[in-house]
Protein backbone atom coordinates (compact mmCIF):
# COMPACT_ATOMS: atom_id res chain seq x y z
CA UNK A 1 0.00 0.00 0.00
CA UNK A 2 2.58 2.50 1.14
CA UNK A 3 4.90 1.64 -1.77
CA UNK A 4 2.13 2.18 -4.29
CA UNK A 5 1.18 5.48 -2.67
CA UNK A 6 4.76 6.69 -2.68
CA UNK A 7 5.14 5.70 -6.36
CA UNK A 8 2.06 7.74 -7.18
CA UNK A 9 3.36 10.66 -5.18
CA UNK A 10 6.69 10.39 -6.98
CA UNK A 11 5.09 10.41 -10.41
CA UNK A 12 2.95 13.40 -9.40
CA UNK A 13 6.08 15.18 -8.25
CA UNK A 14 7.78 14.41 -11.55
CA UNK A 15 4.76 15.66 -13.49
CA UNK A 16 4.64 18.89 -11.49
CA UNK A 17 8.36 19.37 -11.91
CA UNK A 18 8.11 18.85 -15.65
CA UNK A 19 5.22 21.29 -15.81
CA UNK A 20 7.11 24.04 -14.05
CA UNK A 21 10.30 23.37 -16.00
CA UNK A 22 8.36 23.50 -19.27
CA UNK A 23 6.85 26.83 -18.34
CA UNK A 24 10.15 28.31 -17.24
CA UNK A 25 11.97 27.08 -20.35
CA UNK A 26 9.13 28.49 -22.43
CA UNK A 27 9.46 31.88 -20.78
CA UNK A 28 13.22 31.93 -21.18
CA UNK A 29 12.88 31.21 -24.87
CA UNK A 30 10.03 33.68 -25.21
CA UNK A 31 7.61 30.93 -26.23
CA UNK A 32 5.37 30.25 -23.25
CA UNK A 33 2.36 29.31 -25.40
CA UNK A 34 4.36 26.76 -27.39
CA UNK A 35 6.24 25.27 -24.46
CA UNK A 36 3.19 24.40 -22.40
CA UNK A 37 1.04 21.40 -23.23
CA UNK A 38 -2.60 22.46 -23.80
CA UNK A 39 -3.85 20.97 -20.54
CA UNK A 40 -1.67 23.25 -18.42
CA UNK A 41 -2.22 26.52 -20.31
CA UNK A 42 -4.02 29.37 -18.60
CA UNK A 43 -7.78 28.89 -18.67
CA UNK A 44 -9.04 32.06 -17.04
CA UNK A 45 -9.74 34.89 -19.47
CA UNK A 46 -9.72 37.79 -17.02
CA UNK A 47 -7.24 40.66 -17.34
CA UNK A 48 -5.04 41.44 -14.29
CA UNK A 49 -7.29 44.43 -13.46
CA UNK A 50 -10.38 42.29 -13.99
CA UNK A 51 -9.04 39.60 -11.66
CA UNK A 52 -8.32 42.20 -8.97
CA UNK A 53 -11.80 43.67 -9.40
CA UNK A 54 -13.28 40.17 -9.02
CA UNK A 55 -11.37 39.69 -5.76
CA UNK A 56 -12.49 43.05 -4.39
CA UNK A 57 -16.09 42.41 -5.40
CA UNK A 58 -15.93 39.18 -3.41
CA UNK A 59 -14.56 41.03 -0.37
CA UNK A 60 -17.42 43.55 -0.68
CA UNK A 61 -19.94 40.67 -0.62
CA UNK A 62 -18.17 39.32 2.50
CA UNK A 63 -18.24 42.71 4.25
CA UNK A 64 -21.89 43.33 3.44
CA UNK A 65 -23.00 39.80 4.29
CA UNK A 66 -24.21 39.05 0.74
CA UNK A 67 -21.97 36.06 0.07
CA UNK A 68 -22.72 33.83 -2.90
CA UNK A 69 -19.89 31.26 -2.79
CA UNK A 70 -21.80 29.09 -0.32
CA UNK A 71 -24.57 28.68 -2.89
CA UNK A 72 -22.29 26.68 -5.21
CA UNK A 73 -22.77 22.93 -5.22
CA UNK A 74 -19.51 21.73 -3.64
CA UNK A 75 -19.98 18.15 -4.87
CA UNK A 76 -20.15 19.33 -8.51
CA UNK A 77 -17.23 21.72 -8.02
CA UNK A 78 -15.06 18.98 -6.51
CA UNK A 79 -15.90 16.67 -9.42
CA UNK A 80 -15.08 19.35 -12.02
CA UNK A 81 -11.75 20.24 -10.43
CA UNK A 82 -10.32 16.76 -9.92
CA UNK A 83 -8.20 16.92 -13.08
CA UNK A 84 -7.66 20.65 -13.50
CA UNK A 85 -7.71 23.98 -11.72
CA UNK A 86 -8.28 27.46 -13.11
CA UNK A 87 -7.66 29.89 -10.25
CA UNK A 88 -7.90 33.53 -11.35
CA UNK A 89 -5.94 34.98 -8.42
CA UNK A 90 -2.96 33.98 -6.26
CA UNK A 91 -2.36 35.19 -2.72
CA UNK A 92 0.49 35.45 -0.28
CA UNK A 93 -1.20 35.76 3.09
CA UNK A 94 -0.40 35.28 6.78
CA UNK A 95 -1.01 31.93 8.49
CA UNK A 96 -3.18 33.75 11.08
CA UNK A 97 -6.46 31.92 11.83
CA UNK A 98 -8.40 35.17 11.49
CA UNK A 99 -7.48 35.45 7.79
CA UNK A 100 -9.47 32.66 6.08
CA UNK A 101 -8.62 33.72 2.52
CA UNK A 102 -11.39 32.04 0.50
CA UNK A 103 -14.01 33.24 2.99
CA UNK A 104 -13.02 36.90 3.04
CA UNK A 105 -13.04 37.05 -0.78
CA UNK A 106 -16.24 34.99 -1.05
CA UNK A 107 -14.61 32.37 -3.29
CA UNK A 108 -15.03 28.63 -3.54
CA UNK A 109 -13.10 25.53 -4.71
CA UNK A 110 -10.70 26.14 -7.61
CA UNK A 111 -10.79 29.97 -7.59
CA UNK A 112 -7.79 31.02 -5.51
CA UNK A 113 -4.18 29.77 -5.42
CA UNK A 114 -3.12 30.51 -1.85
CA UNK A 115 0.30 30.51 -0.17
CA UNK A 116 0.40 31.29 3.55
CA UNK A 117 3.23 31.88 5.96
CA UNK A 118 3.30 33.79 9.29
CA UNK A 119 4.17 37.37 8.35
CA UNK A 120 3.31 36.86 4.64
CA UNK A 121 6.87 37.26 3.38
CA UNK A 122 8.65 35.95 0.31
CA UNK A 123 10.93 32.87 0.47
CA UNK A 124 12.35 30.80 -2.42
CA UNK A 125 9.61 28.19 -1.83
CA UNK A 126 6.87 30.83 -1.81
CA UNK A 127 8.28 32.28 -5.05
CA UNK A 128 8.34 28.79 -6.60
CA UNK A 129 4.72 28.20 -5.61
CA UNK A 130 3.55 31.56 -6.96
CA UNK A 131 5.54 31.06 -10.18
CA UNK A 132 3.62 27.82 -10.64
CA UNK A 133 0.40 29.73 -9.99
CA UNK A 134 1.02 32.40 -12.62
CA UNK A 135 3.13 30.61 -15.25
CA UNK A 136 1.37 27.24 -15.30
CA UNK A 137 -2.10 27.82 -13.89
CA UNK A 138 -2.53 31.29 -15.37
CA UNK A 139 -3.57 33.38 -12.38
CA UNK A 140 -3.80 37.03 -13.48
CA UNK A 141 -3.13 38.77 -10.18
CA UNK A 142 -1.02 38.14 -7.06
CA UNK A 143 -2.15 39.85 -3.87
CA UNK A 144 0.35 40.05 -1.00
CA UNK A 145 -1.86 40.68 2.00
CA UNK A 146 -0.94 41.82 5.50
CA UNK A 147 -3.56 42.07 8.23
CA UNK A 148 -4.41 44.01 11.39
CA UNK A 149 -2.91 42.78 14.69
CA UNK A 150 -0.40 40.50 12.96
CA UNK A 151 1.47 38.58 15.68
CA UNK A 152 4.52 37.96 13.48
CA UNK A 153 4.94 41.68 12.75
CA UNK A 154 4.26 42.57 16.40
CA UNK A 155 6.90 40.09 17.60
CA UNK A 156 9.45 41.45 15.11
CA UNK A 157 8.84 45.01 16.35
CA UNK A 158 9.30 43.84 19.96
CA UNK A 159 12.41 41.85 19.01
CA UNK A 160 12.33 39.66 22.12
CA UNK A 161 13.67 36.12 22.39
CA UNK A 162 11.19 33.57 21.06
CA UNK A 163 10.85 29.80 21.53
CA UNK A 164 12.21 27.31 19.01
CA UNK A 165 12.62 28.70 15.51
CA UNK A 166 9.97 31.43 15.73
CA UNK A 167 12.65 34.12 15.52
CA UNK A 168 13.57 32.84 12.05
CA UNK A 169 10.59 34.92 10.88
CA UNK A 170 11.98 38.20 12.19
CA UNK A 171 14.79 39.03 9.68
CA UNK A 172 12.26 38.83 6.82
CA UNK A 173 9.98 41.42 8.46
CA UNK A 174 12.76 43.64 9.89
CA UNK A 175 13.10 45.84 6.72
CA UNK A 176 9.47 46.94 7.28
CA UNK A 177 10.20 47.71 10.95
CA UNK A 178 13.24 49.76 9.87
CA UNK A 179 11.09 51.63 7.39
CA UNK A 180 7.83 52.20 9.31
CA UNK A 181 8.18 50.91 12.89
CA UNK A 182 7.28 50.85 15.68
CA UNK A 183 3.65 51.52 14.63
CA UNK A 184 2.07 48.09 14.02
CA UNK A 185 -0.35 49.05 11.23
CA UNK A 186 2.23 51.13 9.37
CA UNK A 187 4.82 48.35 9.66
CA UNK A 188 2.36 45.68 8.49
CA UNK A 189 1.42 47.77 5.46
CA UNK A 190 5.09 48.50 4.70
CA UNK A 191 5.84 44.77 4.94
CA UNK A 192 3.11 43.89 2.41
CA UNK A 193 4.47 46.48 -0.02
CA UNK A 194 8.10 45.40 0.47
CA UNK A 195 7.19 41.74 -0.10
CA UNK A 196 5.15 42.56 -3.22
CA UNK A 197 8.11 44.51 -4.63
CA UNK A 198 10.45 41.65 -3.74
CA UNK A 199 8.23 39.22 -5.58
CA UNK A 200 8.13 41.45 -8.67
CA UNK A 201 11.91 41.85 -8.69
CA UNK A 202 13.31 38.54 -7.48
CA UNK A 203 11.30 36.23 -9.69
CA UNK A 204 12.40 36.39 -13.32
CA UNK A 205 9.26 34.49 -14.29
CA UNK A 206 6.91 36.90 -12.51
CA UNK A 207 8.78 40.08 -13.46
CA UNK A 208 8.75 39.00 -17.11
CA UNK A 209 4.99 38.44 -17.01
CA UNK A 210 4.44 41.75 -15.18
CA UNK A 211 6.34 43.55 -17.97
CA UNK A 212 4.17 41.84 -20.58
CA UNK A 213 1.03 42.93 -18.72
CA UNK A 214 0.01 39.31 -18.12
CA UNK A 215 0.03 39.52 -14.34
CA UNK A 216 -0.18 42.19 -11.67
CA UNK A 217 1.41 42.01 -8.21
CA UNK A 218 -0.31 44.20 -5.61
CA UNK A 219 -0.11 44.69 -1.85
CA UNK A 220 -3.15 44.79 0.40
CA UNK A 221 -4.22 45.11 4.04
CA UNK A 222 -7.00 43.15 5.71
CA UNK A 223 -8.83 44.81 8.61
CA UNK A 224 -9.89 41.89 10.79
CA UNK A 225 -12.42 44.12 12.59
CA UNK A 226 -14.41 45.30 9.56
CA UNK A 227 -13.58 42.42 7.19
CA UNK A 228 -12.48 44.93 4.59
CA UNK A 229 -9.43 44.57 2.32
CA UNK A 230 -7.69 47.74 1.12
CA UNK A 231 -5.27 47.79 -1.82
CA UNK A 232 -2.10 49.70 -0.92
CA UNK A 233 -0.41 52.01 -3.41
ZN1 LIG B 1 -0.17 37.69 10.78
mmCIF file of C-alpha atoms and ligand atoms in Angstrom:
data_model
loop_
_atom_site.group_PDB
_atom_site.id
_atom_site.type_symbol
_atom_site.label_atom_id
_atom_site.label_comp_id
_atom_site.label_asym_id
_atom_site.label_seq_id
_atom_site.Cartn_x
_atom_site.Cartn_y
_atom_site.Cartn_z
ATOM 1 C CA UNK A 1 0.000 0.000 0.000
ATOM 2 C CA UNK A 2 2.579 2.504 1.138
ATOM 3 C CA UNK A 3 4.904 1.639 -1.772
ATOM 4 C CA UNK A 4 2.133 2.178 -4.295
ATOM 5 C CA UNK A 5 1.183 5.475 -2.673
ATOM 6 C CA UNK A 6 4.762 6.688 -2.679
ATOM 7 C CA UNK A 7 5.141 5.696 -6.361
ATOM 8 C CA UNK A 8 2.059 7.739 -7.185
ATOM 9 C CA UNK A 9 3.355 10.657 -5.176
ATOM 10 C CA UNK A 10 6.693 10.395 -6.980
ATOM 11 C CA UNK A 11 5.094 10.414 -10.413
ATOM 12 C CA UNK A 12 2.949 13.399 -9.402
ATOM 13 C CA UNK A 13 6.082 15.181 -8.252
ATOM 14 C CA UNK A 14 7.776 14.410 -11.545
ATOM 15 C CA UNK A 15 4.759 15.658 -13.487
ATOM 16 C CA UNK A 16 4.645 18.894 -11.491
ATOM 17 C CA UNK A 17 8.363 19.372 -11.910
ATOM 18 C CA UNK A 18 8.107 18.849 -15.648
ATOM 19 C CA UNK A 19 5.218 21.288 -15.811
ATOM 20 C CA UNK A 20 7.107 24.044 -14.055
ATOM 21 C CA UNK A 21 10.297 23.373 -16.002
ATOM 22 C CA UNK A 22 8.362 23.498 -19.268
ATOM 23 C CA UNK A 23 6.851 26.832 -18.335
ATOM 24 C CA UNK A 24 10.149 28.309 -17.239
ATOM 25 C CA UNK A 25 11.970 27.079 -20.353
ATOM 26 C CA UNK A 26 9.127 28.494 -22.426
ATOM 27 C CA UNK A 27 9.457 31.883 -20.783
ATOM 28 C CA UNK A 28 13.220 31.935 -21.179
ATOM 29 C CA UNK A 29 12.876 31.213 -24.871
ATOM 30 C CA UNK A 30 10.026 33.676 -25.211
ATOM 31 C CA UNK A 31 7.612 30.933 -26.226
ATOM 32 C CA UNK A 32 5.367 30.247 -23.246
ATOM 33 C CA UNK A 33 2.364 29.309 -25.402
ATOM 34 C CA UNK A 34 4.365 26.756 -27.392
ATOM 35 C CA UNK A 35 6.240 25.271 -24.456
ATOM 36 C CA UNK A 36 3.186 24.404 -22.404
ATOM 37 C CA UNK A 37 1.044 21.400 -23.227
ATOM 38 C CA UNK A 38 -2.598 22.460 -23.798
ATOM 39 C CA UNK A 39 -3.855 20.972 -20.540
ATOM 40 C CA UNK A 40 -1.668 23.255 -18.422
ATOM 41 C CA UNK A 41 -2.221 26.519 -20.306
ATOM 42 C CA UNK A 42 -4.022 29.372 -18.600
ATOM 43 C CA UNK A 43 -7.777 28.891 -18.672
ATOM 44 C CA UNK A 44 -9.036 32.055 -17.037
ATOM 45 C CA UNK A 45 -9.737 34.892 -19.474
ATOM 46 C CA UNK A 46 -9.724 37.792 -17.016
ATOM 47 C CA UNK A 47 -7.238 40.665 -17.343
ATOM 48 C CA UNK A 48 -5.038 41.440 -14.292
ATOM 49 C CA UNK A 49 -7.287 44.425 -13.463
ATOM 50 C CA UNK A 50 -10.383 42.293 -13.994
ATOM 51 C CA UNK A 51 -9.041 39.604 -11.661
ATOM 52 C CA UNK A 52 -8.321 42.196 -8.971
ATOM 53 C CA UNK A 53 -11.804 43.674 -9.402
ATOM 54 C CA UNK A 54 -13.278 40.171 -9.022
ATOM 55 C CA UNK A 55 -11.368 39.688 -5.757
ATOM 56 C CA UNK A 56 -12.485 43.049 -4.387
ATOM 57 C CA UNK A 57 -16.091 42.414 -5.398
ATOM 58 C CA UNK A 58 -15.927 39.177 -3.407
ATOM 59 C CA UNK A 59 -14.558 41.034 -0.375
ATOM 60 C CA UNK A 60 -17.417 43.547 -0.681
ATOM 61 C CA UNK A 61 -19.941 40.672 -0.619
ATOM 62 C CA UNK A 62 -18.167 39.324 2.496
ATOM 63 C CA UNK A 63 -18.238 42.715 4.251
ATOM 64 C CA UNK A 64 -21.895 43.331 3.437
ATOM 65 C CA UNK A 65 -23.002 39.803 4.288
ATOM 66 C CA UNK A 66 -24.210 39.054 0.737
ATOM 67 C CA UNK A 67 -21.974 36.063 0.067
ATOM 68 C CA UNK A 68 -22.719 33.829 -2.897
ATOM 69 C CA UNK A 69 -19.886 31.257 -2.792
ATOM 70 C CA UNK A 70 -21.800 29.093 -0.317
ATOM 71 C CA UNK A 71 -24.573 28.678 -2.890
ATOM 72 C CA UNK A 72 -22.294 26.677 -5.206
ATOM 73 C CA UNK A 73 -22.769 22.929 -5.218
ATOM 74 C CA UNK A 74 -19.514 21.733 -3.644
ATOM 75 C CA UNK A 75 -19.980 18.154 -4.875
ATOM 76 C CA UNK A 76 -20.147 19.327 -8.511
ATOM 77 C CA UNK A 77 -17.230 21.718 -8.015
ATOM 78 C CA UNK A 78 -15.061 18.980 -6.508
ATOM 79 C CA UNK A 79 -15.903 16.667 -9.424
ATOM 80 C CA UNK A 80 -15.085 19.352 -12.018
ATOM 81 C CA UNK A 81 -11.754 20.243 -10.427
ATOM 82 C CA UNK A 82 -10.320 16.758 -9.917
ATOM 83 C CA UNK A 83 -8.196 16.922 -13.080
ATOM 84 C CA UNK A 84 -7.655 20.655 -13.501
ATOM 85 C CA UNK A 85 -7.711 23.985 -11.716
ATOM 86 C CA UNK A 86 -8.279 27.459 -13.110
ATOM 87 C CA UNK A 87 -7.658 29.886 -10.247
ATOM 88 C CA UNK A 88 -7.903 33.533 -11.346
ATOM 89 C CA UNK A 89 -5.944 34.977 -8.417
ATOM 90 C CA UNK A 90 -2.965 33.984 -6.258
ATOM 91 C CA UNK A 91 -2.355 35.192 -2.724
ATOM 92 C CA UNK A 92 0.492 35.446 -0.276
ATOM 93 C CA UNK A 93 -1.199 35.756 3.095
ATOM 94 C CA UNK A 94 -0.396 35.284 6.782
ATOM 95 C CA UNK A 95 -1.009 31.935 8.493
ATOM 96 C CA UNK A 96 -3.178 33.751 11.079
ATOM 97 C CA UNK A 97 -6.465 31.919 11.828
ATOM 98 C CA UNK A 98 -8.400 35.173 11.486
ATOM 99 C CA UNK A 99 -7.484 35.451 7.794
ATOM 100 C CA UNK A 100 -9.472 32.663 6.076
ATOM 101 C CA UNK A 101 -8.616 33.715 2.525
ATOM 102 C CA UNK A 102 -11.392 32.044 0.496
ATOM 103 C CA UNK A 103 -14.009 33.235 2.993
ATOM 104 C CA UNK A 104 -13.016 36.902 3.037
ATOM 105 C CA UNK A 105 -13.039 37.048 -0.784
ATOM 106 C CA UNK A 106 -16.237 34.992 -1.046
ATOM 107 C CA UNK A 107 -14.610 32.370 -3.288
ATOM 108 C CA UNK A 108 -15.030 28.633 -3.539
ATOM 109 C CA UNK A 109 -13.096 25.533 -4.710
ATOM 110 C CA UNK A 110 -10.700 26.142 -7.612
ATOM 111 C CA UNK A 111 -10.792 29.971 -7.591
ATOM 112 C CA UNK A 112 -7.789 31.023 -5.506
ATOM 113 C CA UNK A 113 -4.184 29.775 -5.419
ATOM 114 C CA UNK A 114 -3.116 30.508 -1.852
ATOM 115 C CA UNK A 115 0.304 30.506 -0.175
ATOM 116 C CA UNK A 116 0.400 31.289 3.549
ATOM 117 C CA UNK A 117 3.233 31.883 5.964
ATOM 118 C CA UNK A 118 3.300 33.786 9.286
ATOM 119 C CA UNK A 119 4.173 37.373 8.355
ATOM 120 C CA UNK A 120 3.311 36.862 4.643
ATOM 121 C CA UNK A 121 6.869 37.265 3.382
ATOM 122 C CA UNK A 122 8.650 35.952 0.313
ATOM 123 C CA UNK A 123 10.928 32.874 0.467
ATOM 124 C CA UNK A 124 12.349 30.804 -2.422
ATOM 125 C CA UNK A 125 9.612 28.193 -1.825
ATOM 126 C CA UNK A 126 6.872 30.832 -1.808
ATOM 127 C CA UNK A 127 8.279 32.282 -5.052
ATOM 128 C CA UNK A 128 8.337 28.793 -6.605
ATOM 129 C CA UNK A 129 4.717 28.205 -5.606
ATOM 130 C CA UNK A 130 3.547 31.559 -6.964
ATOM 131 C CA UNK A 131 5.541 31.058 -10.183
ATOM 132 C CA UNK A 132 3.619 27.818 -10.642
ATOM 133 C CA UNK A 133 0.399 29.734 -9.990
ATOM 134 C CA UNK A 134 1.021 32.397 -12.616
ATOM 135 C CA UNK A 135 3.125 30.608 -15.250
ATOM 136 C CA UNK A 136 1.371 27.241 -15.301
ATOM 137 C CA UNK A 137 -2.103 27.822 -13.886
ATOM 138 C CA UNK A 138 -2.530 31.293 -15.369
ATOM 139 C CA UNK A 139 -3.568 33.381 -12.376
ATOM 140 C CA UNK A 140 -3.800 37.028 -13.477
ATOM 141 C CA UNK A 141 -3.128 38.766 -10.178
ATOM 142 C CA UNK A 142 -1.023 38.142 -7.061
ATOM 143 C CA UNK A 143 -2.149 39.853 -3.873
ATOM 144 C CA UNK A 144 0.353 40.049 -1.004
ATOM 145 C CA UNK A 145 -1.862 40.675 2.001
ATOM 146 C CA UNK A 146 -0.938 41.817 5.496
ATOM 147 C CA UNK A 147 -3.559 42.070 8.229
ATOM 148 C CA UNK A 148 -4.413 44.005 11.388
ATOM 149 C CA UNK A 149 -2.913 42.778 14.689
ATOM 150 C CA UNK A 150 -0.397 40.499 12.962
ATOM 151 C CA UNK A 151 1.468 38.577 15.680
ATOM 152 C CA UNK A 152 4.521 37.963 13.480
ATOM 153 C CA UNK A 153 4.938 41.677 12.752
ATOM 154 C CA UNK A 154 4.260 42.575 16.396
ATOM 155 C CA UNK A 155 6.902 40.093 17.596
ATOM 156 C CA UNK A 156 9.448 41.452 15.107
ATOM 157 C CA UNK A 157 8.837 45.012 16.350
ATOM 158 C CA UNK A 158 9.295 43.845 19.964
ATOM 159 C CA UNK A 159 12.408 41.849 19.014
ATOM 160 C CA UNK A 160 12.327 39.661 22.115
ATOM 161 C CA UNK A 161 13.674 36.122 22.390
ATOM 162 C CA UNK A 162 11.192 33.567 21.056
ATOM 163 C CA UNK A 163 10.849 29.798 21.532
ATOM 164 C CA UNK A 164 12.206 27.314 19.009
ATOM 165 C CA UNK A 165 12.619 28.704 15.513
ATOM 166 C CA UNK A 166 9.970 31.433 15.735
ATOM 167 C CA UNK A 167 12.647 34.122 15.523
ATOM 168 C CA UNK A 168 13.571 32.841 12.049
ATOM 169 C CA UNK A 169 10.590 34.918 10.880
ATOM 170 C CA UNK A 170 11.984 38.201 12.186
ATOM 171 C CA UNK A 171 14.786 39.032 9.683
ATOM 172 C CA UNK A 172 12.263 38.826 6.822
ATOM 173 C CA UNK A 173 9.982 41.416 8.465
ATOM 174 C CA UNK A 174 12.757 43.639 9.888
ATOM 175 C CA UNK A 175 13.100 45.838 6.723
ATOM 176 C CA UNK A 176 9.468 46.943 7.277
ATOM 177 C CA UNK A 177 10.198 47.712 10.947
ATOM 178 C CA UNK A 178 13.236 49.762 9.871
ATOM 179 C CA UNK A 179 11.086 51.631 7.388
ATOM 180 C CA UNK A 180 7.833 52.198 9.306
ATOM 181 C CA UNK A 181 8.178 50.909 12.890
ATOM 182 C CA UNK A 182 7.282 50.850 15.675
ATOM 183 C CA UNK A 183 3.647 51.516 14.633
ATOM 184 C CA UNK A 184 2.068 48.089 14.017
ATOM 185 C CA UNK A 185 -0.352 49.048 11.234
ATOM 186 C CA UNK A 186 2.232 51.131 9.366
ATOM 187 C CA UNK A 187 4.823 48.345 9.662
ATOM 188 C CA UNK A 188 2.359 45.683 8.493
ATOM 189 C CA UNK A 189 1.419 47.770 5.461
ATOM 190 C CA UNK A 190 5.092 48.498 4.699
ATOM 191 C CA UNK A 191 5.843 44.771 4.936
ATOM 192 C CA UNK A 192 3.106 43.887 2.408
ATOM 193 C CA UNK A 193 4.474 46.484 -0.018
ATOM 194 C CA UNK A 194 8.100 45.401 0.474
ATOM 195 C CA UNK A 195 7.193 41.740 -0.095
ATOM 196 C CA UNK A 196 5.150 42.562 -3.217
ATOM 197 C CA UNK A 197 8.110 44.513 -4.627
ATOM 198 C CA UNK A 198 10.454 41.653 -3.737
ATOM 199 C CA UNK A 199 8.228 39.220 -5.581
ATOM 200 C CA UNK A 200 8.129 41.455 -8.669
ATOM 201 C CA UNK A 201 11.914 41.855 -8.686
ATOM 202 C CA UNK A 202 13.314 38.540 -7.476
ATOM 203 C CA UNK A 203 11.298 36.227 -9.688
ATOM 204 C CA UNK A 204 12.401 36.390 -13.316
ATOM 205 C CA UNK A 205 9.259 34.494 -14.291
ATOM 206 C CA UNK A 206 6.907 36.903 -12.506
ATOM 207 C CA UNK A 207 8.782 40.085 -13.458
ATOM 208 C CA UNK A 208 8.749 38.997 -17.113
ATOM 209 C CA UNK A 209 4.992 38.442 -17.015
ATOM 210 C CA UNK A 210 4.443 41.750 -15.178
ATOM 211 C CA UNK A 211 6.342 43.550 -17.974
ATOM 212 C CA UNK A 212 4.166 41.837 -20.579
ATOM 213 C CA UNK A 213 1.034 42.932 -18.722
ATOM 214 C CA UNK A 214 0.009 39.312 -18.116
ATOM 215 C CA UNK A 215 0.027 39.516 -14.340
ATOM 216 C CA UNK A 216 -0.184 42.190 -11.671
ATOM 217 C CA UNK A 217 1.415 42.009 -8.205
ATOM 218 C CA UNK A 218 -0.314 44.198 -5.608
ATOM 219 C CA UNK A 219 -0.105 44.694 -1.855
ATOM 220 C CA UNK A 220 -3.146 44.793 0.401
ATOM 221 C CA UNK A 221 -4.217 45.112 4.036
ATOM 222 C CA UNK A 222 -6.998 43.152 5.711
ATOM 223 C CA UNK A 223 -8.826 44.814 8.611
ATOM 224 C CA UNK A 224 -9.894 41.890 10.786
ATOM 225 C CA UNK A 225 -12.421 44.121 12.591
ATOM 226 C CA UNK A 226 -14.412 45.305 9.565
ATOM 227 C CA UNK A 227 -13.577 42.418 7.187
ATOM 228 C CA UNK A 228 -12.480 44.927 4.588
ATOM 229 C CA UNK A 229 -9.429 44.572 2.321
ATOM 230 C CA UNK A 230 -7.692 47.739 1.119
ATOM 231 C CA UNK A 231 -5.274 47.794 -1.819
ATOM 232 C CA UNK A 232 -2.098 49.697 -0.921
ATOM 233 C CA UNK A 233 -0.414 52.012 -3.411
HETATM 234 ZN ZN1 LIG B 1 -0.166 37.685 10.783
#
